[in-house]
Amino acid sequence: MRIYSDEELNNYTEEELKNFKIKHDIPDLEELEKGPWPSFVSDAKQGALHRRKLADDRMLIDRDVIEDMLGQLQVSFDDGETHWKHGGIVGVFGYGGGVIGRYSDLPEKYPSIAHFHTVRVNQPASKFYNSDFLRTVCDMWEYRGSGMMNLHGSTGDLVLLGTTTEQLEPIFFELTHELGQDIGGSGSNLRTPSCCIGKARCEFACYDTQDLCYELTQYYQDELHRPAFPYKFKFKFDGCPNGCVASIARSDMSFIGTWRDDIRIDQDAVKGYIAGDFIPNAGAHAGRDWGKFDLQKEVLDLCPSKCMKYEDGVLTIDNAECVRCMHCINTMPRALKPGTDTGVSILLGAKAPILEGAQMATLIVPFMKAEAPYDNIKEFIEKVWEFWMEEGKNRERLGELMQRFGLPKFLEIMELPPAPHMVKTPRENPYVLWKEEDVPGGWTRDIKEYRTRHKR
Amino acid sequence: MALSLERLGKYDPKDPQKNRLTDLGPRHFWQYFPPVIQNNYGKWAYHDVLEPGVLVHVSETGEKVFTVRCGAARFMTVQHVREICEIADKYCDGYVRFTTRNNIEFLVDSEAKLDALKKDLQGRKFPGGSFKFPIGGTGAGVTNIVHTQGYIHCHTPATDASSMVKSIADALFEEFQGMNLPAKVRVSMACCLNMCGAVHCSDIALLGYHRKPPIIDHEVIDKVCEIPLAIAACPLGAISPDKTPEGGKTVKIKQDRCMFCGNCYTMCQALPLSDKEGDGVTILAGGKISNRISMPKFSKVVVPWLPNNFPRFPEVVENVKKILNAYAQGANKYERLGDWAERIGWEKFFEKTGLEFTEHLIDDYRLAYDTWRTSTQFKYTDAAWNVSKAAGGID
């Protein structure tokens, strides 16, 4: 499904691109074309030249949109201030989110970015694509938008950067009808879930991150598209405690793969590492001479729970003491593997600083099986949501609500028994709340009765 | 099926609900997996980093997949994405993926294809000279910088994202293409303290910061803002209701209690605060996400403010290099930047990096006390002698 012919896509020469100047003066931006790292300015210029040479009827929003974006960016550098107006509420019928409205505060000077809305497109799990899909998105987006994108937004979405209000519905129609593809989340709702590469290409993956991510995204479409929450809520799915999608820091509900049986040890491969046949950490430190691999120094001594031994040519792990930090497995991936009885740990409440300070997620459920259709996980999610949707204040993240109620109260509402793994240490102050029913005799007492024993 | 060329496509504004498809979600991932990934899904046995930017994963079936990881600017035009597609078609049967740090990964199933792919990628440059697809970002080096919108698209930034990231990535390019560090170093960037992304949990983090309280647009505030929301938006309770001389509703801000977070502007457009001289960059260090050896850590503020010196941010680049160099020289193998700083003590971190320690770095928000040193365990540095002198303890 294409709009543009190959001739139209290659409508400029290398020479033309080299000599191309956009309509605005952008000296600071041109400085950013130098240096080895891929230059977003150089890329933007090739997009601008391409648009300039397309026929008038081959795009529906102004051909100058990239040039005006660069022009305004230069002015922002000169002024040391952004030139986007505050906020902007736009969208598509049926949904309450997915589009971020944006308007220039210099619309006379840069008319083609007077409207410059972003459309979040829900990415396929772990961001695998084929070129047919990407090319179709590109053609649609060049025709109906600026041709500028982010691959990808921090939450995971494929971001289409800059179009007019008029084109939002047509873009949505093309995405859904031709690409079978929905938009992502924004606002006080379930945001677009994302996952690590998981079983697709990683030997550490303890559950099917893509499948769980896809299943929950589909199952909770309503919560994603129609804001019904006190504030935003994010899911992220890490296949193991290495945290390649950073769920522990960047999602309200963090699913981290783990196991509850023994780490699998291939003793011959351990000897292979000691002999130098295999390079430690799969060669991640090969750029510097760190000396010969030293099992004691690099693995046993660094184990946070000191639960490993190497005696008489045999590596042993006291698995009951292991905290599954991944270090030994990361360091000797050919010799050590996670166990086979796998599931997820569920941690809650991560968020950035606003309002009450940044939070990492807190460990709540130590282990839960994660197998399709994931009914146990859905039940848990809905219990958390039920509480937060009822009690959460306006713009209060789950992590802040947990702080306001206190972890003990939260556990009681979740009907979970308290356990030492939920804390780094027990409390240090003695300001303990007791419930009246837990104290013999209750709280109603008579001072006269007290005075019978204690004179004033 | 074809993409529409009508101005409004299949959308009929007179009957907006007609033919509307909703709640489709994303496309299913399986259709985008190359055959070698489908065949070996969940069967991977081990992997190796063959060289910076190149991985091989070996399956229990004996099949291999080679991955070439390339840097990317995250911001990209359709022309660049089409070039990615062209490469994917030429070497990878049309498949390509993107990482959680916005690198591009091309996957091939043989070494012959790998060599041709690498050679092609290395030869592609923009006219300005920058690489289009630099290979790297694996192992113990510096990979792509997770970042935000900056002046390209956002209304609350205190700095720009794309230009700062380009400047830092140019300066650390050798580390992207090498694996010379004690452990991976994650650099991230956010243009305001909403911290979209990973600033609060990165080895080195760059953060746009304001230093002036908002300007109050009394004329329109009660028309464009829900005032209680602006009041509730302040973490320090610096905002309270007020009346204009004409009797209109507005707010007042206790300026000495405002720490310039900008959250009231997020909620209320009548409270802008960006400012050329006031705005700049804060550097944080020592955060991590993984559970490897030590638990995940927050990043800590180590440089309170540097100027927004567009377009290359020389002061920011210089300070990042100071931190990275001291870490590379001082840390043990496998030790993340935060692990190193905690082992040697933060007083030594400041000595070894040469960063100045100022009062701005001492926490004074709520649980601040937990970050003060309630111990006699410390190491002597020049900074410590200065305190002893100021207290009259030594000459």
Tab-separated table of N, CA and C in Angstrom, chain A residues 9 12 31-32 34-38 43 78 82 84 86-87 93 95 102 116 118 126-127 129-131 133 135 139 142-144 147 149-152 166-167 169 174 177-179 182 199-201 203 208 210 218 221 226 241 244 249 281-282 284-285 287-288 298 325 327 331 334 337 355-356 394-395, chain B residues 1-2 4-7 10 19-20 23-25 27-28 32 41-42 44-49 57 67 74 76-79 82 89 94 96-98 100 102 105 130-131 140 149 151-155 166 170 179-180 182 194 200 229 233 265-267 269 274 276 291-292 297 312 328 333-334 366:
chain	number	residue	atom	x	y	z
A	9	LEU	N	10.154	9.248	-4.388
A	9	LEU	CA	10.913	9.132	-3.141
A	9	LEU	C	12.371	9.524	-3.350
A	12	TYR	N	15.574	13.829	-5.325
A	12	TYR	CA	16.682	14.777	-5.181
A	12	TYR	C	17.987	14.015	-5.274
A	31	GLU	N	25.362	23.763	12.742
A	31	GLU	CA	26.499	23.298	13.545
A	31	GLU	C	26.265	21.854	14.014
A	32	LEU	N	25.008	21.509	14.225
A	32	LEU	CA	24.678	20.166	14.703
A	32	LEU	C	24.666	19.116	13.589
A	34	LYS	N	27.521	18.567	12.104
A	34	LYS	CA	28.889	18.041	12.236
A	34	LYS	C	28.935	16.939	13.297
A	35	GLY	N	30.081	16.270	13.357
A	35	GLY	CA	30.262	15.221	14.374
A	35	GLY	C	29.716	13.891	13.888
A	36	PRO	N	30.160	12.783	14.532
A	36	PRO	CA	29.850	11.446	14.012
A	36	PRO	C	28.429	10.930	14.289
A	37	TRP	N	27.814	11.365	15.392
A	37	TRP	CA	26.506	10.809	15.755
A	37	TRP	C	25.446	11.242	14.726
A	38	PRO	N	24.507	10.355	14.367
A	38	PRO	CA	23.489	10.704	13.363
A	38	PRO	C	22.832	12.045	13.683
A	43	ASP	N	18.994	14.862	8.866
A	43	ASP	CA	17.843	14.050	8.499
A	43	ASP	C	16.649	14.953	8.174
A	78	ASP	N	17.870	30.832	20.123
A	78	ASP	CA	18.218	32.255	20.273
A	78	ASP	C	17.578	32.828	21.533
A	82	THR	N	11.099	27.758	24.863
A	82	THR	CA	10.289	27.031	23.884
A	82	THR	C	9.303	27.981	23.215
A	84	TRP	N	6.290	26.666	21.892
A	84	TRP	CA	5.011	25.969	21.781
A	84	TRP	C	4.063	26.509	22.826
A	86	HIS	N	0.927	26.576	25.443
A	86	HIS	CA	0.569	25.622	26.490
A	86	HIS	C	-0.554	24.700	26.026
A	87	GLY	N	-0.361	23.414	26.259
A	87	GLY	CA	-1.435	22.435	26.137
A	87	GLY	C	-1.976	22.253	24.730
A	93	PHE	N	-12.916	10.964	17.617
A	93	PHE	CA	-14.174	10.569	18.243
A	93	PHE	C	-14.086	9.142	18.763
A	95	TYR	N	-12.556	8.188	21.389
A	95	TYR	CA	-11.410	8.049	22.289
A	95	TYR	C	-11.214	9.334	23.087
A	102	ARG	N	-0.740	20.404	19.907
A	102	ARG	CA	0.334	21.391	20.083
A	102	ARG	C	0.162	22.509	19.052
A	116	PHE	N	0.500	21.478	15.286
A	116	PHE	CA	1.626	20.538	15.185
A	116	PHE	C	1.383	19.403	16.177
A	118	THR	N	0.799	15.632	17.793
A	118	THR	CA	1.464	14.332	17.774
A	118	THR	C	0.433	13.219	17.876
A	126	SER	N	7.761	-5.301	21.509
A	126	SER	CA	9.223	-5.268	21.374
A	126	SER	C	9.710	-4.729	20.029
A	127	LYS	N	8.838	-4.018	19.330
A	127	LYS	CA	9.237	-3.134	18.220
A	127	LYS	C	9.905	-3.851	17.052
A	129	TYR	N	9.382	-4.928	13.212
A	129	TYR	CA	8.548	-4.470	12.101
A	129	TYR	C	8.955	-5.195	10.836
A	130	ASN	N	8.072	-5.131	9.837
A	130	ASN	CA	8.557	-5.418	8.495
A	130	ASN	C	8.480	-4.137	7.666
A	131	SER	N	9.193	-4.139	6.560
A	131	SER	CA	9.320	-2.893	5.800
A	131	SER	C	7.996	-2.495	5.156
A	133	PHE	N	5.003	-2.628	6.476
A	133	PHE	CA	4.262	-1.857	7.470
A	133	PHE	C	4.864	-0.452	7.608
A	135	ARG	N	6.798	1.243	5.610
A	135	ARG	CA	6.657	2.070	4.406
A	135	ARG	C	5.237	2.612	4.264
A	139	ASP	N	4.289	6.531	4.062
A	139	ASP	CA	3.548	7.175	2.977
A	139	ASP	C	2.318	7.894	3.516
A	142	GLU	N	3.539	10.961	5.429
A	142	GLU	CA	4.034	12.062	4.600
A	142	GLU	C	2.866	12.787	3.935
A	143	TYR	N	1.856	11.993	3.545
A	143	TYR	CA	0.704	12.568	2.853
A	143	TYR	C	-0.151	13.404	3.804
A	144	ARG	N	-0.367	12.908	5.010
A	144	ARG	CA	-1.309	13.558	5.933
A	144	ARG	C	-0.636	14.241	7.125
A	147	GLY	N	5.733	14.151	8.104
A	147	GLY	CA	6.836	13.267	7.697
A	147	GLY	C	7.916	13.154	8.767
A	149	MET	N	8.966	11.865	12.658
A	149	MET	CA	8.543	10.847	13.619
A	149	MET	C	9.553	10.724	14.756
A	150	ASN	N	9.122	10.045	15.806
A	150	ASN	CA	10.051	9.549	16.833
A	150	ASN	C	9.946	8.040	16.847
A	151	LEU	N	11.065	7.364	16.683
A	151	LEU	CA	11.085	5.911	16.850
A	151	LEU	C	12.026	5.605	18.012
A	152	HIS	N	11.421	5.527	19.209
A	152	HIS	CA	10.007	5.577	19.586
A	152	HIS	C	9.851	6.519	20.760
A	166	GLU	N	-7.479	18.948	11.341
A	166	GLU	CA	-8.331	18.384	10.282
A	166	GLU	C	-7.925	16.964	9.911
A	167	GLN	N	-6.644	16.684	9.945
A	167	GLN	CA	-6.162	15.397	9.459
A	167	GLN	C	-6.206	14.273	10.504
A	169	GLU	N	-8.726	12.716	12.152
A	169	GLU	CA	-9.690	11.636	11.866
A	169	GLU	C	-9.287	10.850	10.625
A	174	GLU	N	-7.218	5.783	8.308
A	174	GLU	CA	-6.225	5.039	7.519
A	174	GLU	C	-5.530	4.001	8.391
A	177	HIS	N	-8.342	1.229	9.269
A	177	HIS	CA	-8.934	0.495	8.146
A	177	HIS	C	-7.891	-0.150	7.250
A	178	GLU	N	-6.788	0.545	7.008
A	178	GLU	CA	-5.814	0.011	6.056
A	178	GLU	C	-4.686	-0.746	6.750
A	179	LEU	N	-4.295	-0.272	7.928
A	179	LEU	CA	-3.154	-0.894	8.603
A	179	LEU	C	-3.565	-1.834	9.739
A	182	ASP	N	-4.091	0.422	15.785
A	182	ASP	CA	-4.738	1.411	16.647
A	182	ASP	C	-3.730	2.457	17.132
A	199	LYS	N	11.458	-13.778	24.900
A	199	LYS	CA	11.820	-15.059	24.294
A	199	LYS	C	12.154	-14.943	22.815
A	200	ALA	N	11.841	-13.788	22.214
A	200	ALA	CA	12.139	-13.632	20.785
A	200	ALA	C	13.639	-13.756	20.531
A	201	ARG	N	14.460	-13.231	21.460
A	201	ARG	CA	15.903	-13.309	21.217
A	201	ARG	C	16.688	-13.156	22.510
A	203	GLU	N	18.016	-15.583	25.988
A	203	GLU	CA	17.989	-16.860	26.709
A	203	GLU	C	17.649	-16.671	28.190
A	208	ASP	N	6.730	-15.170	28.692
A	208	ASP	CA	6.513	-14.677	27.338
A	208	ASP	C	6.112	-13.197	27.398
A	210	GLN	N	6.216	-10.679	25.300
A	210	GLN	CA	5.397	-10.148	24.197
A	210	GLN	C	3.945	-10.581	24.324
A	218	GLN	N	-4.681	-5.742	24.581
A	218	GLN	CA	-5.964	-5.997	23.920
A	218	GLN	C	-7.111	-6.072	24.936
A	221	GLN	N	-8.274	-2.522	26.255
A	221	GLN	CA	-8.389	-1.458	25.252
A	221	GLN	C	-9.252	-0.294	25.741
A	226	ARG	N	-10.058	5.327	26.796
A	226	ARG	CA	-11.039	6.239	27.396
A	226	ARG	C	-10.662	6.479	28.847
A	241	PRO	N	15.262	-10.022	35.853
A	241	PRO	CA	15.625	-8.865	36.691
A	241	PRO	C	16.665	-7.908	36.093
A	244	CYS	N	15.453	-4.774	31.050
A	244	CYS	CA	15.766	-4.088	29.782
A	244	CYS	C	14.690	-3.114	29.333
A	249	ALA	N	11.322	1.139	37.247
A	249	ALA	CA	11.412	2.587	37.427
A	249	ALA	C	10.349	3.345	36.639
A	281	ASN	N	30.862	-12.679	30.459
A	281	ASN	CA	29.818	-11.696	30.120
A	281	ASN	C	29.625	-11.587	28.598
A	282	ALA	N	29.819	-12.720	27.939
A	282	ALA	CA	29.609	-12.806	26.484
A	282	ALA	C	30.488	-11.828	25.697
A	284	ALA	N	31.301	-8.647	26.758
A	284	ALA	CA	30.873	-7.250	26.921
A	284	ALA	C	32.008	-6.309	27.335
A	285	HIS	N	33.102	-6.861	27.870
A	285	HIS	CA	34.210	-6.020	28.343
A	285	HIS	C	35.448	-6.176	27.467
A	287	GLY	N	36.783	-4.630	25.160
A	287	GLY	CA	37.550	-3.473	24.708
A	287	GLY	C	38.706	-3.105	25.620
A	288	ARG	N	38.838	-3.784	26.739
A	288	ARG	CA	39.900	-3.433	27.691
A	288	ARG	C	40.464	-4.713	28.280
A	298	GLU	N	35.374	-12.520	40.034
A	298	GLU	CA	34.365	-11.900	39.163
A	298	GLU	C	32.949	-12.417	39.399
A	325	CYS	N	19.768	-12.163	41.249
A	325	CYS	CA	20.167	-10.840	40.758
A	325	CYS	C	20.642	-10.895	39.323
A	327	HIS	N	23.617	-11.755	38.213
A	327	HIS	CA	25.028	-11.476	37.938
A	327	HIS	C	25.780	-12.700	37.407
A	331	THR	N	27.250	-13.208	33.662
A	331	THR	CA	28.696	-13.315	33.484
A	331	THR	C	29.079	-14.617	32.777
A	334	ARG	N	26.785	-19.131	29.071
A	334	ARG	CA	26.793	-20.490	28.500
A	334	ARG	C	26.711	-21.558	29.584
A	337	LYS	N	21.873	-20.898	33.721
A	337	LYS	CA	20.584	-20.476	33.170
A	337	LYS	C	19.569	-20.355	34.302
A	355	LEU	N	4.415	14.256	42.083
A	355	LEU	CA	4.464	15.414	42.944
A	355	LEU	C	5.316	15.137	44.193
A	356	GLU	N	5.250	13.924	44.699
A	356	GLU	CA	5.785	13.670	46.040
A	356	GLU	C	7.204	13.096	46.031
A	394	ASN	N	-7.370	13.295	42.573
A	394	ASN	CA	-7.078	13.828	41.253
A	394	ASN	C	-5.565	13.915	41.040
A	395	ARG	N	-5.084	13.333	39.973
A	395	ARG	CA	-3.664	13.333	39.619
A	395	ARG	C	-2.782	12.719	40.715
B	1	MET	N	-7.298	-3.073	-1.109
B	1	MET	CA	-6.987	-2.122	-0.043
B	1	MET	C	-5.900	-1.154	-0.522
B	2	ALA	N	-6.110	0.100	-0.237
B	2	ALA	CA	-5.098	1.092	-0.619
B	2	ALA	C	-5.250	2.308	0.276
B	4	SER	N	-5.872	6.031	1.079
B	4	SER	CA	-6.747	6.996	0.423
B	4	SER	C	-5.981	8.265	0.066
B	5	LEU	N	-6.394	8.893	-1.033
B	5	LEU	CA	-5.821	10.196	-1.393
B	5	LEU	C	-6.835	11.327	-1.217
B	6	GLU	N	-8.052	10.965	-0.804
B	6	GLU	CA	-9.047	12.013	-0.542
B	6	GLU	C	-8.602	12.864	0.645
B	7	ARG	N	-8.971	14.123	0.599
B	7	ARG	CA	-8.545	15.016	1.683
B	7	ARG	C	-8.948	14.444	3.051
B	10	LYS	N	-11.557	8.216	4.222
B	10	LYS	CA	-12.859	7.566	4.335
B	10	LYS	C	-13.689	8.197	5.446
B	19	ASN	N	-18.665	3.622	10.080
B	19	ASN	CA	-17.486	2.820	9.719
B	19	ASN	C	-16.292	3.022	10.638
B	20	ARG	N	-16.556	3.515	11.826
B	20	ARG	CA	-15.435	3.752	12.743
B	20	ARG	C	-14.965	2.430	13.341
B	23	ASP	N	-10.576	0.181	19.194
B	23	ASP	CA	-10.106	-0.840	20.130
B	23	ASP	C	-9.456	-2.037	19.431
B	24	LEU	N	-8.734	-1.746	18.360
B	24	LEU	CA	-8.019	-2.812	17.651
B	24	LEU	C	-6.706	-3.153	18.350
B	25	GLY	N	-6.155	-2.187	19.070
B	25	GLY	CA	-4.846	-2.407	19.687
B	25	GLY	C	-3.750	-2.440	18.640
B	27	ARG	N	-0.847	-4.207	16.144
B	27	ARG	CA	-0.756	-5.432	15.346
B	27	ARG	C	-0.053	-6.510	16.179
B	28	HIS	N	-0.373	-7.767	15.902
B	28	HIS	CA	0.253	-8.851	16.666
B	28	HIS	C	1.727	-8.974	16.290
B	32	TYR	N	5.730	-9.941	12.609
B	32	TYR	CA	6.910	-9.119	12.311
B	32	TYR	C	8.209	-9.804	12.709
B	41	TYR	N	11.926	-19.187	18.856
B	41	TYR	CA	11.291	-18.429	19.939
B	41	TYR	C	11.310	-19.249	21.233
B	42	GLY	N	11.926	-18.685	22.266
B	42	GLY	CA	11.980	-19.381	23.550
B	42	GLY	C	12.992	-20.514	23.613
B	44	TRP	N	16.423	-20.050	22.850
B	44	TRP	CA	17.797	-19.528	22.777
B	44	TRP	C	18.665	-20.138	23.870
B	45	ALA	N	19.894	-20.510	23.504
B	45	ALA	CA	20.792	-21.195	24.441
B	45	ALA	C	21.806	-20.223	25.050
B	46	TYR	N	22.421	-19.399	24.227
B	46	TYR	CA	23.379	-18.415	24.750
B	46	TYR	C	23.619	-17.357	23.682
B	47	HIS	N	24.356	-16.318	24.071
B	47	HIS	CA	24.697	-15.263	23.110
B	47	HIS	C	26.133	-14.822	23.321
B	48	ASP	N	26.702	-14.183	22.323
B	48	ASP	CA	28.017	-13.569	22.432
B	48	ASP	C	27.983	-12.200	21.773
B	49	VAL	N	28.800	-11.284	22.327
B	49	VAL	CA	29.018	-10.008	21.637
B	49	VAL	C	30.270	-10.218	20.789
B	57	HIS	N	23.151	-14.771	18.679
B	57	HIS	CA	22.383	-15.629	19.579
B	57	HIS	C	22.317	-17.010	18.957
B	67	THR	N	22.921	-10.028	15.100
B	67	THR	CA	22.251	-8.729	15.226
B	67	THR	C	23.278	-7.619	15.076
B	74	ARG	N	16.565	8.945	17.128
B	74	ARG	CA	15.180	8.826	17.614
B	74	ARG	C	14.242	9.702	16.795
B	76	MET	N	13.305	11.028	13.549
B	76	MET	CA	13.683	10.698	12.178
B	76	MET	C	12.551	11.024	11.215
B	77	THR	N	12.963	11.288	9.969
B	77	THR	CA	11.959	11.592	8.949
B	77	THR	C	11.577	10.315	8.228
B	78	VAL	N	10.483	10.409	7.475
B	78	VAL	CA	10.063	9.251	6.674
B	78	VAL	C	11.169	8.845	5.698
B	79	GLN	N	11.965	9.804	5.248
B	79	GLN	CA	13.041	9.452	4.321
B	79	GLN	C	14.065	8.534	4.993
B	82	ARG	N	12.523	5.134	5.448
B	82	ARG	CA	12.521	4.410	4.162
B	82	ARG	C	13.903	3.820	3.863
B	89	ASP	N	15.199	-4.652	3.567
B	89	ASP	CA	14.830	-5.463	2.385
B	89	ASP	C	16.049	-6.132	1.766
B	94	GLY	N	13.419	-7.920	4.857
B	94	GLY	CA	12.420	-6.890	5.161
B	94	GLY	C	12.136	-6.677	6.635
B	96	VAL	N	13.115	-5.574	10.635
B	96	VAL	CA	13.974	-4.672	11.408
B	96	VAL	C	13.302	-4.458	12.756
B	97	ARG	N	14.103	-4.136	13.756
B	97	ARG	CA	13.483	-3.800	15.042
B	97	ARG	C	14.197	-2.624	15.699
B	98	PHE	N	13.552	-2.091	16.721
B	98	PHE	CA	14.108	-0.969	17.484
B	98	PHE	C	14.211	-1.384	18.942
B	100	THR	N	14.807	-0.738	23.251
B	100	THR	CA	14.184	0.107	24.267
B	100	THR	C	14.985	1.390	24.501
B	102	ASN	N	16.067	3.044	21.704
B	102	ASN	CA	15.912	3.702	20.397
B	102	ASN	C	17.083	3.501	19.453
B	105	GLU	N	18.045	-2.299	15.209
B	105	GLU	CA	18.714	-3.597	15.102
B	105	GLU	C	18.313	-4.291	13.799
B	130	SER	N	27.900	13.188	9.333
B	130	SER	CA	27.582	12.271	10.439
B	130	SER	C	27.155	10.915	9.880
B	131	PHE	N	27.441	9.867	10.679
B	131	PHE	CA	27.034	8.515	10.280
B	131	PHE	C	25.517	8.403	10.343
B	140	ALA	N	29.977	-3.159	27.654
B	140	ALA	CA	30.370	-2.154	28.636
B	140	ALA	C	30.839	-0.876	27.949
B	149	GLN	N	11.310	15.540	24.229
B	149	GLN	CA	10.909	16.383	23.094
B	149	GLN	C	11.651	17.712	23.002
B	151	TYR	N	12.621	21.545	22.700
B	151	TYR	CA	11.987	22.646	21.971
B	151	TYR	C	11.327	22.179	20.673
B	152	ILE	N	11.524	20.898	20.297
B	152	ILE	CA	10.911	20.413	19.048
B	152	ILE	C	9.401	20.277	19.192
B	153	HIS	N	8.935	19.916	20.384
B	153	HIS	CA	7.486	19.695	20.466
B	153	HIS	C	6.839	20.016	21.804
B	154	CYS	N	7.598	20.340	22.856
B	154	CYS	CA	6.970	20.436	24.179
B	154	CYS	C	6.830	21.878	24.661
B	155	HIS	N	5.873	22.104	25.570
B	155	HIS	CA	5.591	23.449	26.072
B	155	HIS	C	6.186	23.719	27.447
B	166	LYS	N	22.679	15.160	20.787
B	166	LYS	CA	23.637	15.098	19.670
B	166	LYS	C	25.032	15.526	20.154
B	170	ASP	N	28.084	12.901	20.275
B	170	ASP	CA	29.311	13.154	19.499
B	170	ASP	C	30.539	13.026	20.400
B	179	MET	N	33.947	-0.977	23.990
B	179	MET	CA	33.424	-1.633	25.198
B	179	MET	C	34.549	-1.605	26.226
B	180	ASN	N	34.939	-0.383	26.583
B	180	ASN	CA	36.157	-0.170	27.365
B	180	ASN	C	35.887	0.178	28.820
B	182	PRO	N	34.106	-0.124	32.814
B	182	PRO	CA	33.916	-1.189	33.803
B	182	PRO	C	32.550	-1.879	33.676
B	194	ASN	N	9.552	16.719	34.899
B	194	ASN	CA	8.594	15.623	34.737
B	194	ASN	C	9.343	14.322	34.475
B	200	HIS	N	15.709	9.677	36.323
B	200	HIS	CA	15.800	9.392	37.750
B	200	HIS	C	16.486	8.063	38.040
B	229	LEU	N	-6.532	23.487	41.093
B	229	LEU	CA	-5.595	22.511	40.534
B	229	LEU	C	-4.169	23.067	40.530
B	233	ALA	N	-0.999	21.645	42.673
B	233	ALA	CA	0.110	21.145	41.861
B	233	ALA	C	1.464	21.417	42.492
B	265	TYR	N	2.698	25.350	36.059
B	265	TYR	CA	2.498	25.727	34.652
B	265	TYR	C	1.885	24.573	33.868
B	266	THR	N	2.305	23.353	34.170
B	266	THR	CA	1.688	22.193	33.516
B	266	THR	C	0.172	22.239	33.684
B	267	MET	N	-0.274	22.651	34.872
B	267	MET	CA	-1.705	22.668	35.160
B	267	MET	C	-2.381	23.965	34.748
B	269	GLN	N	-1.934	27.477	32.312
B	269	GLN	CA	-1.150	28.182	31.292
B	269	GLN	C	-0.853	29.634	31.651
B	274	SER	N	9.549	29.782	31.836
B	274	SER	CA	10.817	29.607	31.129
B	274	SER	C	11.539	30.951	30.996
B	276	LYS	N	15.528	32.679	29.568
B	276	LYS	CA	16.825	32.445	28.925
B	276	LYS	C	17.965	32.321	29.941
B	291	ASN	N	18.822	-5.309	38.625
B	291	ASN	CA	19.010	-5.866	39.970
B	291	ASN	C	20.351	-6.572	40.101
B	292	ARG	N	21.213	-6.403	39.120
B	292	ARG	CA	22.490	-7.114	39.114
B	292	ARG	C	23.367	-6.663	40.278
B	297	LYS	N	18.909	1.797	41.800
B	297	LYS	CA	19.230	3.030	42.534
B	297	LYS	C	18.658	4.246	41.795
B	312	ARG	N	25.751	23.518	21.424
B	312	ARG	CA	26.651	22.403	21.740
B	312	ARG	C	26.849	22.133	23.231
B	328	ALA	N	35.714	5.585	34.731
B	328	ALA	CA	36.436	4.594	33.922
B	328	ALA	C	37.780	4.256	34.569
B	333	LYS	N	35.799	-3.901	37.553
B	333	LYS	CA	35.014	-4.574	36.525
B	333	LYS	C	33.627	-4.924	37.086
B	334	TYR	N	32.605	-4.713	36.305
B	334	TYR	CA	31.180	-4.960	36.608
B	334	TYR	C	30.556	-3.884	37.498
B	366	ARG	N	11.515	16.943	52.567
B	366	ARG	CA	10.835	15.891	53.348
B	366	ARG	C	11.759	14.867	54.002
